Short mmCIF file of C-alpha atoms in Angstrom, two decimals:
data_model
loop_
_atom_site.label_atom_id
_atom_site.label_comp_id
_atom_site.label_asym_id
_atom_site.label_seq_id
_atom_site.Cartn_x
_atom_site.Cartn_y
_atom_site.Cartn_z
CA MET A 1 144.83 91.18 116.28
CA GLN A 2 143.17 91.14 113.35
CA GLU A 3 139.80 90.63 114.88
CA THR A 4 140.12 93.69 116.80
CA LEU A 5 141.12 95.81 113.66
CA LEU A 6 138.84 94.26 111.56
CA ASN A 7 136.10 95.68 114.18
CA ILE A 8 137.34 98.79 114.30
CA VAL A 9 137.80 99.47 110.47
CA SER A 10 134.23 97.82 109.92
CA LYS A 11 132.39 100.32 112.02
CA LEU A 12 134.48 102.75 110.38
CA ASN A 13 133.72 101.43 106.99
CA GLY A 14 129.55 101.64 107.95
CA TYR A 15 129.61 105.02 108.54
CA LEU A 16 131.46 105.84 105.22
CA ALA A 17 129.45 103.58 103.41
CA ASP A 18 125.69 103.87 104.35
CA TYR A 19 126.30 107.82 104.56
CA LEU A 20 128.79 109.91 102.62
CA LEU A 21 129.75 107.54 100.12
CA ILE A 22 126.14 107.08 98.90
CA ILE A 23 125.50 110.60 98.95
CA LEU A 24 128.50 111.26 97.27
CA LEU A 25 128.30 108.64 94.36
CA ILE A 26 124.66 109.43 93.54
CA GLY A 27 124.74 112.81 93.89
CA THR A 28 128.10 113.52 91.85
CA GLY A 29 126.50 111.23 88.76
CA LEU A 30 123.05 112.70 89.11
CA TRP A 31 124.91 116.14 88.67
CA PHE A 32 127.46 115.45 86.11
CA THR A 33 124.32 113.26 84.17
CA ILE A 34 121.92 116.59 84.49
CA LYS A 35 124.76 119.13 83.52
CA THR A 36 126.02 117.06 80.37
CA LYS A 37 122.31 116.34 79.12
CA PHE A 38 122.67 112.57 79.85
CA VAL A 39 126.13 111.91 78.17
CA GLN A 40 125.70 108.73 78.99
CA VAL A 41 122.83 107.74 76.72
CA ARG A 42 123.47 110.63 73.94
CA CYS A 43 127.05 109.53 73.55
CA PHE A 44 126.82 105.52 73.81
CA GLY A 45 126.79 104.90 70.42
CA GLU A 46 129.87 106.84 69.97
CA GLY A 47 131.82 105.15 73.08
CA MET A 48 131.05 101.84 71.33
CA LYS A 49 132.68 102.90 68.11
CA LYS A 50 135.52 104.64 69.63
CA VAL A 51 135.97 101.34 71.54
CA PHE A 52 135.45 98.33 68.67
CA GLY A 53 135.99 100.21 65.48
CA ASN A 54 139.27 99.47 65.10
CA PHE A 55 139.17 96.66 67.90
CA LYS A 56 142.42 94.59 67.94
CA LEU A 57 144.80 92.91 70.59
CA ARG A 58 148.24 94.56 68.97
CA GLY A 59 148.30 98.16 69.76
CA GLY A 60 151.98 98.74 69.35
CA LYS A 61 154.40 100.72 71.12
CA GLN A 62 153.37 103.64 71.28
CA ALA A 63 156.50 106.67 71.39
CA GLY A 64 154.97 108.14 74.56
CA GLY A 65 151.64 107.38 76.22
CA LEU A 66 149.12 104.63 74.84
CA SER A 67 146.60 104.04 72.21
CA SER A 68 142.95 104.61 73.36
CA PHE A 69 142.19 100.87 73.38
CA GLN A 70 145.76 100.37 75.60
CA ALA A 71 144.51 102.84 78.24
CA LEU A 72 141.23 101.29 77.89
CA ALA A 73 142.20 98.07 78.49
CA THR A 74 144.49 98.93 81.33
CA ALA A 75 141.38 100.58 83.06
CA ILE A 76 139.03 97.62 82.35
CA ALA A 77 141.89 95.45 83.71
CA ALA A 78 141.65 97.81 86.79
CA GLN A 79 137.78 97.66 86.98
CA VAL A 80 136.91 94.04 86.58
CA GLY A 81 138.64 92.15 89.11
CA THR A 82 137.22 90.62 92.51
CA GLY A 83 134.87 93.47 92.75
CA ASN A 84 133.18 91.51 89.61
CA ILE A 85 132.75 88.09 91.46
CA VAL A 86 133.33 88.36 95.01
CA GLY A 87 132.70 91.57 95.64
CA ALA A 88 128.82 91.08 93.60
CA SER A 89 128.36 87.64 95.65
CA GLY A 90 128.95 89.49 98.81
CA ALA A 91 126.64 92.15 98.51
CA ILE A 92 123.76 89.48 97.40
CA LEU A 93 124.43 87.42 100.11
CA ILE A 94 124.38 90.59 102.60
CA GLY A 95 122.27 93.21 101.01
CA GLY A 96 119.90 90.67 99.25
CA PRO A 97 119.06 90.00 95.65
CA GLY A 98 118.04 93.99 95.25
CA ALA A 99 121.83 95.31 96.22
CA ILE A 100 122.19 94.21 92.26
CA PHE A 101 119.75 96.79 90.77
CA TRP A 102 121.01 99.24 93.21
CA MET A 103 124.96 98.42 91.86
CA TRP A 104 122.79 99.06 88.26
CA ILE A 105 121.94 102.53 89.51
CA ILE A 106 125.48 103.65 90.44
CA ALA A 107 126.96 102.22 87.57
CA PHE A 108 124.32 104.15 84.97
CA LEU A 109 125.04 107.18 87.02
CA GLY A 110 128.89 106.57 87.25
CA MET A 111 128.94 106.19 83.59
CA ALA A 112 128.84 109.97 83.53
CA THR A 113 131.49 110.65 86.69
CA ILE A 114 134.32 108.37 84.78
CA TYR A 115 133.28 110.68 81.64
CA ALA A 116 134.24 113.71 83.34
CA GLU A 117 137.41 111.97 85.08
CA ALA A 118 138.87 111.06 82.00
CA VAL A 119 138.29 114.28 80.23
CA LEU A 120 139.60 115.98 83.37
CA ALA A 121 142.64 113.62 82.91
CA GLN A 122 143.38 114.55 79.41
CA GLU A 123 143.08 117.83 79.99
CA THR A 124 145.65 118.32 82.31
CA ARG A 125 147.91 115.90 81.58
CA GLU A 126 151.53 116.50 81.74
CA VAL A 127 154.75 114.96 79.31
CA ASP A 128 158.26 115.00 80.74
CA GLU A 129 161.46 115.69 78.55
CA ASN A 130 161.15 111.80 78.35
CA GLY A 131 158.03 111.78 76.51
CA GLU A 132 156.81 110.42 79.59
CA VAL A 133 152.64 110.96 80.26
CA ARG A 134 151.80 111.41 83.87
CA GLY A 135 148.23 112.18 84.51
CA GLY A 136 145.82 111.46 86.91
CA PRO A 137 142.99 112.79 89.90
CA VAL A 138 146.49 114.82 91.35
CA TYR A 139 147.06 116.92 88.40
CA TYR A 140 143.21 118.03 87.77
CA ILE A 141 143.18 118.87 91.78
CA MET A 142 145.92 121.15 91.14
CA LYS A 143 144.18 122.44 88.57
CA ALA A 144 140.80 123.07 90.95
CA PHE A 145 142.58 124.52 93.48
CA PRO A 146 146.30 125.87 92.86
CA ASN A 147 147.03 126.95 96.21
CA GLY A 148 147.90 125.17 100.09
CA PHE A 149 144.01 123.60 99.94
CA GLY A 150 145.17 121.79 96.58
CA LYS A 151 148.53 120.59 97.92
CA PHE A 152 147.02 119.27 101.01
CA LEU A 153 144.24 117.30 99.04
CA THR A 154 146.91 115.59 96.44
CA TRP A 155 148.93 114.62 99.39
CA PHE A 156 145.65 113.17 100.69
CA PHE A 157 144.49 111.36 97.61
CA GLY A 158 148.18 110.63 96.49
CA ILE A 159 148.52 108.85 99.96
CA ALA A 160 145.12 106.83 99.51
CA ALA A 161 145.68 105.89 96.18
CA THR A 162 149.25 104.50 97.29
CA LEU A 163 147.54 102.30 100.18
CA ALA A 164 144.33 101.75 97.92
CA LEU A 165 145.63 100.33 95.25
CA GLY A 166 149.19 99.60 95.76
CA PHE A 167 148.70 97.72 98.70
CA MET A 168 145.71 97.12 100.40
CA GLY A 169 143.95 96.74 97.05
CA SER A 170 146.53 94.48 95.56
CA MET A 171 146.21 92.16 98.97
CA VAL A 172 142.59 91.77 97.98
CA GLN A 173 143.20 90.34 94.70
CA SER A 174 145.83 88.43 95.65
CA ASN A 175 143.97 87.09 98.47
CA SER A 176 140.86 85.69 95.98
CA ILE A 177 143.44 84.42 93.67
CA ALA A 178 145.20 82.13 96.56
CA GLU A 179 141.72 81.38 98.03
CA SER A 180 139.97 80.24 94.79
CA CYS A 181 143.25 78.31 93.56
CA ASN A 182 142.81 76.47 97.06
CA THR A 183 139.59 75.39 97.27
CA ALA A 184 139.84 74.23 93.17
CA PHE A 185 143.62 72.92 93.24
CA GLY A 186 144.41 72.16 96.82
CA ILE A 187 147.57 74.32 96.68
CA PRO A 188 148.59 75.94 99.51
CA VAL A 189 147.74 79.32 99.64
CA TRP A 190 151.11 80.58 100.32
CA VAL A 191 152.46 78.56 97.54
CA ILE A 192 150.04 80.78 95.22
CA GLY A 193 150.91 84.31 96.75
CA LEU A 194 155.01 83.85 95.74
CA ILE A 195 154.02 82.83 92.28
CA VAL A 196 151.55 85.81 91.55
CA ALA A 197 154.04 88.09 93.41
CA ALA A 198 156.85 86.99 91.12
CA ILE A 199 155.07 87.29 87.71
CA ALA A 200 153.62 90.81 88.97
CA ALA A 201 157.18 91.62 89.73
CA PHE A 202 158.51 90.69 86.05
CA ILE A 203 155.35 92.77 84.59
CA PHE A 204 156.15 96.14 86.77
CA ILE A 205 159.70 95.88 85.59
CA GLY A 206 158.63 96.59 82.02
CA GLY A 207 156.70 100.31 83.24
CA ILE A 208 153.46 101.07 81.55
CA GLN A 209 154.16 99.89 78.01
CA ARG A 210 154.59 96.11 79.12
CA ILE A 211 151.54 96.33 81.70
CA ALA A 212 149.90 97.58 78.42
CA SER A 213 150.73 95.34 76.19
CA VAL A 214 149.82 92.62 78.63
CA THR A 215 145.69 93.78 79.38
CA GLU A 216 145.02 94.49 75.69
CA LYS A 217 145.08 91.20 75.30
CA LEU A 218 144.11 89.70 78.40
CA VAL A 219 141.15 91.55 79.00
CA PRO A 220 139.25 90.62 76.05
CA VAL A 221 140.14 87.06 76.47
CA MET A 222 139.39 86.82 79.98
CA ALA A 223 136.17 88.29 80.03
CA GLY A 224 135.11 86.14 76.65
CA PHE A 225 135.82 83.25 78.49
CA PHE A 226 133.80 84.58 81.46
CA LEU A 227 131.01 85.53 79.78
CA VAL A 228 130.70 82.16 77.67
CA GLY A 229 131.11 79.79 80.76
CA GLY A 230 128.05 82.06 82.74
CA LEU A 231 126.10 82.04 79.28
CA VAL A 232 126.37 77.60 79.50
CA VAL A 233 125.30 78.18 83.07
CA LEU A 234 122.20 80.24 82.56
CA ILE A 235 120.99 77.96 79.82
CA LEU A 236 121.29 75.38 82.09
CA ARG A 237 119.20 77.14 84.45
CA ILE A 238 117.09 79.33 81.81
CA GLN A 239 113.29 78.26 84.04
CA TYR A 240 114.78 80.44 86.67
CA ILE A 241 115.81 83.47 84.90
CA PRO A 242 112.48 85.10 84.97
CA GLU A 243 112.32 84.74 89.01
CA THR A 244 115.97 85.88 88.76
CA ILE A 245 115.39 88.72 87.07
CA GLY A 246 112.36 89.21 88.97
CA MET A 247 114.09 89.12 92.45
CA ILE A 248 116.36 91.69 91.72
CA PHE A 249 113.70 94.37 91.03
CA LYS A 250 111.27 93.14 94.14
CA PHE A 251 114.20 92.78 96.71
CA ALA A 252 115.51 96.30 95.43
CA PHE A 253 112.31 98.02 96.91
CA THR A 254 111.07 95.35 99.49
CA PRO A 255 114.14 94.07 100.73
CA SER A 256 112.86 93.58 104.50
CA ALA A 257 111.03 90.70 103.39
CA ILE A 258 114.42 88.38 102.52
CA ILE A 259 116.46 90.64 104.72
CA GLY A 260 114.69 90.88 107.94
CA GLY A 261 114.03 94.10 110.01
CA GLY A 262 112.32 97.22 109.67
CA ILE A 263 112.21 98.37 105.74
CA GLY A 264 114.22 101.08 106.32
CA TYR A 265 117.12 99.55 107.67
CA ALA A 266 116.54 96.82 104.86
CA LEU A 267 116.93 99.19 102.23
CA LYS A 268 119.99 100.87 104.18
CA THR A 269 121.63 97.97 103.39
CA ALA A 270 120.43 97.05 99.94
CA ILE A 271 121.30 100.65 98.60
CA SER A 272 124.97 100.71 100.54
CA GLN A 273 125.62 97.24 99.34
CA GLY A 274 125.38 98.12 95.91
CA ALA A 275 127.13 101.71 96.33
CA LYS A 276 130.28 100.28 98.16
CA ARG A 277 130.46 97.35 95.83
CA GLY A 278 129.28 98.86 92.63
CA LEU A 279 132.74 101.58 93.49
CA PHE A 280 134.88 98.72 94.19
CA SER A 281 133.55 97.05 91.19
CA ASN A 282 133.71 100.16 88.39
CA GLU A 283 135.71 102.79 90.37
CA ALA A 284 133.64 105.40 89.19
CA GLY A 285 134.40 108.43 91.02
CA MET A 286 137.34 106.67 93.04
CA GLY A 287 139.96 108.09 90.99
CA SER A 288 141.59 105.24 89.91
CA THR A 289 141.00 105.01 86.07
CA PRO A 290 141.67 108.36 85.38
CA HIS A 291 145.71 107.66 85.73
CA ALA A 292 145.22 105.30 83.21
CA HIS A 293 142.64 107.23 80.59
CA ALA A 294 145.38 110.46 81.17
CA GLN A 295 147.68 108.13 79.11
CA ALA A 296 145.83 107.76 75.71
CA ASN A 297 146.40 109.39 72.83
CA VAL A 298 143.44 110.60 71.36
CA ALA A 299 142.36 113.72 69.10
CA LYS A 300 140.47 115.54 72.29
CA PRO A 301 139.71 114.69 75.79
CA HIS A 302 136.11 113.99 74.62
CA ASP A 303 137.19 111.25 72.94
CA GLN A 304 138.50 108.91 76.03
CA GLY A 305 135.72 110.14 77.93
CA VAL A 306 133.04 108.50 75.97
CA ALA A 307 135.24 105.32 75.81
CA ALA A 308 135.75 105.24 79.59
CA MET A 309 132.10 104.77 79.69
CA ILE A 310 132.33 102.07 77.74
CA GLY A 311 134.56 100.64 80.66
CA VAL A 312 132.01 101.06 83.18
CA PHE A 313 129.10 99.48 80.80
CA ILE A 314 131.22 96.42 80.24
CA ASP A 315 132.47 96.00 83.67
CA THR A 316 128.85 96.07 85.63
CA PHE A 317 126.25 95.74 82.99
CA VAL A 318 128.21 92.74 81.31
CA VAL A 319 130.40 91.55 83.28
CA LEU A 320 128.87 92.10 87.18
CA THR A 321 125.57 91.06 85.92
CA MET A 322 126.67 87.79 84.68
CA THR A 323 127.70 87.07 87.93
CA ALA A 324 124.86 88.13 89.65
CA LEU A 325 122.43 86.13 87.27
CA VAL A 326 124.66 82.87 87.80
CA VAL A 327 124.61 83.18 91.59
CA ILE A 328 121.17 84.21 92.13
CA SER A 329 119.40 81.60 89.63
CA CYS A 330 121.62 79.01 90.79
CA LEU A 331 121.67 79.49 94.88
CA TYR A 332 118.35 81.32 95.49
CA ALA A 333 115.75 80.99 92.95
CA GLY A 334 114.03 77.62 92.46
CA ASP A 335 115.49 74.69 94.12
CA GLY A 336 118.63 77.02 95.49
CA VAL A 337 120.07 75.94 98.70
CA LEU A 338 119.68 79.32 100.11
CA ASN A 339 115.93 80.03 98.82
CA GLY A 340 114.24 82.25 101.05
CA SER A 341 117.46 82.81 103.31
CA LEU A 342 119.55 85.32 101.96
CA GLY A 343 119.97 88.95 103.18
CA SER A 344 121.52 90.01 106.56
CA PRO A 345 124.92 89.72 108.23
CA VAL A 346 122.97 87.48 110.53
CA ALA A 347 121.50 85.03 107.20
CA TYR A 348 124.90 85.48 105.72
CA GLU A 349 126.70 84.29 109.12
CA GLY A 350 124.38 81.31 108.42
CA ALA A 351 124.62 80.81 104.85
CA LYS A 352 128.68 80.25 105.63
CA ALA A 353 127.52 77.73 109.05
CA LEU A 354 125.00 75.79 107.45
CA PHE A 355 125.83 75.44 103.72
CA GLY A 356 129.82 76.56 103.58
CA ILE A 357 128.67 79.86 101.42
CA SER A 358 130.56 82.83 101.79
CA LYS A 359 131.27 85.91 99.30
CA THR A 360 134.65 84.24 98.16
CA ASN A 361 133.34 81.08 97.29
CA ALA A 362 129.47 82.00 96.27
CA MET A 363 129.99 82.07 92.59
CA GLN A 364 132.16 78.88 92.78
CA MET A 365 129.47 76.52 94.78
CA ALA A 366 127.10 78.57 92.20
CA VAL A 367 128.22 76.89 89.26
CA THR A 368 129.17 73.95 90.74
CA SER A 369 125.61 73.32 91.41
CA ALA A 370 124.85 73.61 87.47
CA PHE A 371 127.00 70.75 86.86
CA PRO A 372 126.66 68.39 89.72
CA ASN A 373 128.09 65.58 87.90
CA TRP A 374 131.24 67.07 87.28
CA GLY A 375 132.99 67.25 90.28
CA SER A 376 135.16 70.06 91.30
CA PHE A 377 134.49 71.84 87.76
CA GLY A 378 132.78 75.13 89.39
CA ASN A 379 135.90 75.56 91.16
CA ILE A 380 138.34 75.26 88.93
CA PHE A 381 136.37 77.33 86.10
CA VAL A 382 135.88 80.59 88.64
CA ALA A 383 139.32 79.84 90.24
CA ILE A 384 140.65 80.35 86.93
CA CYS A 385 138.06 83.19 85.81
CA LEU A 386 139.39 84.80 89.51
CA LEU A 387 142.97 83.97 88.39
CA PHE A 388 142.83 86.29 85.36
CA PHE A 389 140.47 89.20 86.70
CA ALA A 390 142.44 89.88 89.90
CA PHE A 391 146.03 89.41 88.43
CA SER A 392 144.83 91.97 85.82
CA THR A 393 143.89 94.36 88.47
CA ILE A 394 146.91 94.02 90.70
CA LEU A 395 148.75 95.06 87.19
CA SER A 396 146.79 98.12 86.72
CA TRP A 397 146.52 99.15 90.13
CA ASN A 398 150.15 98.72 91.08
CA PHE A 399 150.82 101.47 88.40
CA PHE A 400 148.33 103.42 89.19
CA GLY A 401 149.86 103.51 92.80
CA LYS A 402 153.17 104.37 91.48
CA LEU A 403 152.31 107.43 89.40
CA ASN A 404 151.00 108.76 93.00
CA VAL A 405 154.56 107.89 94.51
CA GLN A 406 156.29 109.65 91.68
CA TYR A 407 153.97 112.64 92.08
CA MET A 408 154.80 112.80 95.64
CA ALA A 409 158.27 112.16 95.71
CA GLY A 410 159.44 114.60 93.32
CA LYS A 411 163.28 114.85 92.30
CA LYS A 412 163.58 111.54 94.79
CA GLN A 413 161.28 109.39 92.13
CA LYS A 414 163.72 106.50 91.54
CA ILE A 415 164.61 105.50 94.99
CA ALA A 416 160.50 106.33 96.10
CA VAL A 417 159.42 104.08 93.40
CA LEU A 418 162.02 101.14 93.95
CA ILE A 419 160.87 101.64 98.11
CA TYR A 420 157.28 101.47 96.87
CA SER A 421 157.80 98.49 94.38
CA ILE A 422 159.72 96.18 96.93
CA VAL A 423 156.74 97.06 99.64
CA ALA A 424 153.86 96.21 96.65
CA ILE A 425 155.34 93.00 96.27
CA GLY A 426 155.35 91.86 99.71
CA PHE A 427 151.69 93.31 100.12
CA ILE A 428 150.69 91.13 97.31
CA PHE A 429 152.28 87.95 98.93
CA LEU A 430 150.61 89.29 102.08
CA GLY A 431 147.14 89.16 100.90
CA SER A 432 147.23 85.64 99.95
CA ILE A 433 147.77 84.51 103.33
CA LEU A 434 145.45 86.88 105.42
CA LYS A 435 142.11 86.63 106.54
CA ASN A 436 139.81 87.24 103.77
CA ASP A 437 137.39 90.05 105.83
CA LEU A 438 139.95 92.27 107.31
CA VAL A 439 141.73 92.40 103.68
CA TRP A 440 138.13 93.31 102.09
CA GLU A 441 137.68 96.25 104.87
CA LEU A 442 141.07 97.83 104.82
CA THR A 443 140.52 98.20 101.05
CA ASP A 444 137.33 99.23 101.30
CA PHE A 445 138.23 101.74 103.98
CA PHE A 446 141.07 103.51 101.74
CA ASN A 447 138.97 103.43 98.37
CA TYR A 448 136.40 105.64 100.20
CA LEU A 449 139.05 108.08 101.56
CA MET A 450 140.05 108.39 97.60
CA VAL A 451 136.78 109.34 96.85
CA LEU A 452 136.60 112.55 98.71
CA PRO A 453 139.34 114.88 97.22
CA ASN A 454 138.47 112.84 93.59
CA VAL A 455 134.85 114.34 93.84
CA ILE A 456 135.58 117.84 95.21
CA ALA A 457 137.92 118.80 92.18
CA LEU A 458 135.23 117.10 89.68
CA ILE A 459 132.73 119.13 91.02
CA ALA A 460 135.27 121.85 91.16
CA LEU A 461 136.15 121.90 87.38
CA SER A 462 132.38 120.80 85.94
CA LYS A 463 132.24 123.78 83.63
CA LEU A 464 135.70 122.22 81.86
CA VAL A 465 133.64 118.98 81.94
CA ILE A 466 130.27 120.04 80.61
CA LYS A 467 132.46 122.55 77.78
CA ASN A 468 133.83 119.08 76.42
CA SER A 469 130.87 117.30 76.20
CA LYS A 470 129.37 119.41 74.02
CA LYS A 471 132.30 118.42 71.38
CA ASP A 472 130.35 115.08 70.30
CA LYS A 473 129.06 116.59 67.52
#
């Protein structure tokens, strides 16, 4: 049954990722980059000051909504997850090192897209009689299309977001936690699933304030821990760093030499892997992080827009790039076991068959190879990183899904949220025991569906975004 479903969803995802997703992500990013006169370049320094100027790990409880940093931390918690380790590794294995270059391109353009998402989330957010802030794509979709078509799009997005973030996405995260901890510590995956589900349930009960309180502390610590560990690995492999960087650029444009097949097929594979794994990693254009940015208490929408751009920068150009450099330098450059054999699905299957390397354990094997006399150090280090990365994503994504459930349920919010929460906790446990490839394919499918109505609304409200981008003086 799982194999049949995997084949069906894989084929659908192939068409969506190889054609529609690439056009939408690159097209939307280019549109806002040009229309905002490269806001991701012009306002990069401003964004850094907004994020790190008053940086602290205790933002305090807000009367309503969150502080700007708490909102950003909640967004980054969603962005920095398994996509930065497992997703990046999978992109390299299937699309070659050049896929990372296309991830960078998607992220650069995505910084303009996420600026638009955050600005519109701020412009259309609502505050109820209890001071609770509500906002996200469903609100700016209705502003763009205040008619029957808009209502259809909001429900389309709401259902896709609930499934993608609250259910399927959480399965990916718990799956990666369970598999990495099983590899590192030998703990049965179902035990890990139960523990993760129980801790998540406790935090869910506290609502957005408790989630923000956790993410504002967890995000800086987990990112710092991962980057320091990765930097140590790169120092040990420093002689291979020039070769590693060269492979990223070389095989971005001539991937057929390493993937096999014609240049057209190879280039499409590299770009599509960069696009879909880039989307899963930085989430720009997907419509997930606007839920968090809508919560921010800021002077003007532009302020949260530039802060949101820094989230994509940290996610892709810092954290994901560290994963890429470690994996390529250890497994492919120099004396790496896969030197010359990375690439297409056939080569990917060969890597698994010959060396036991898959997208789930590639980072663990890379770090282990850098410390050959340290036993399971690599497995343990990556398992700890994945635990923090994936768990923080579960927290944020569950909240995003909950907001869409509240919107669709109307006056029956309480019972709807209760049912949603119970089902979501069940999916967290289920993800820990299901086949990895199926979990990823299902998540990708619903992520792609979220992109469609979100991008349509972003383009329709372009003038409002452009207006805000001029308020950077």
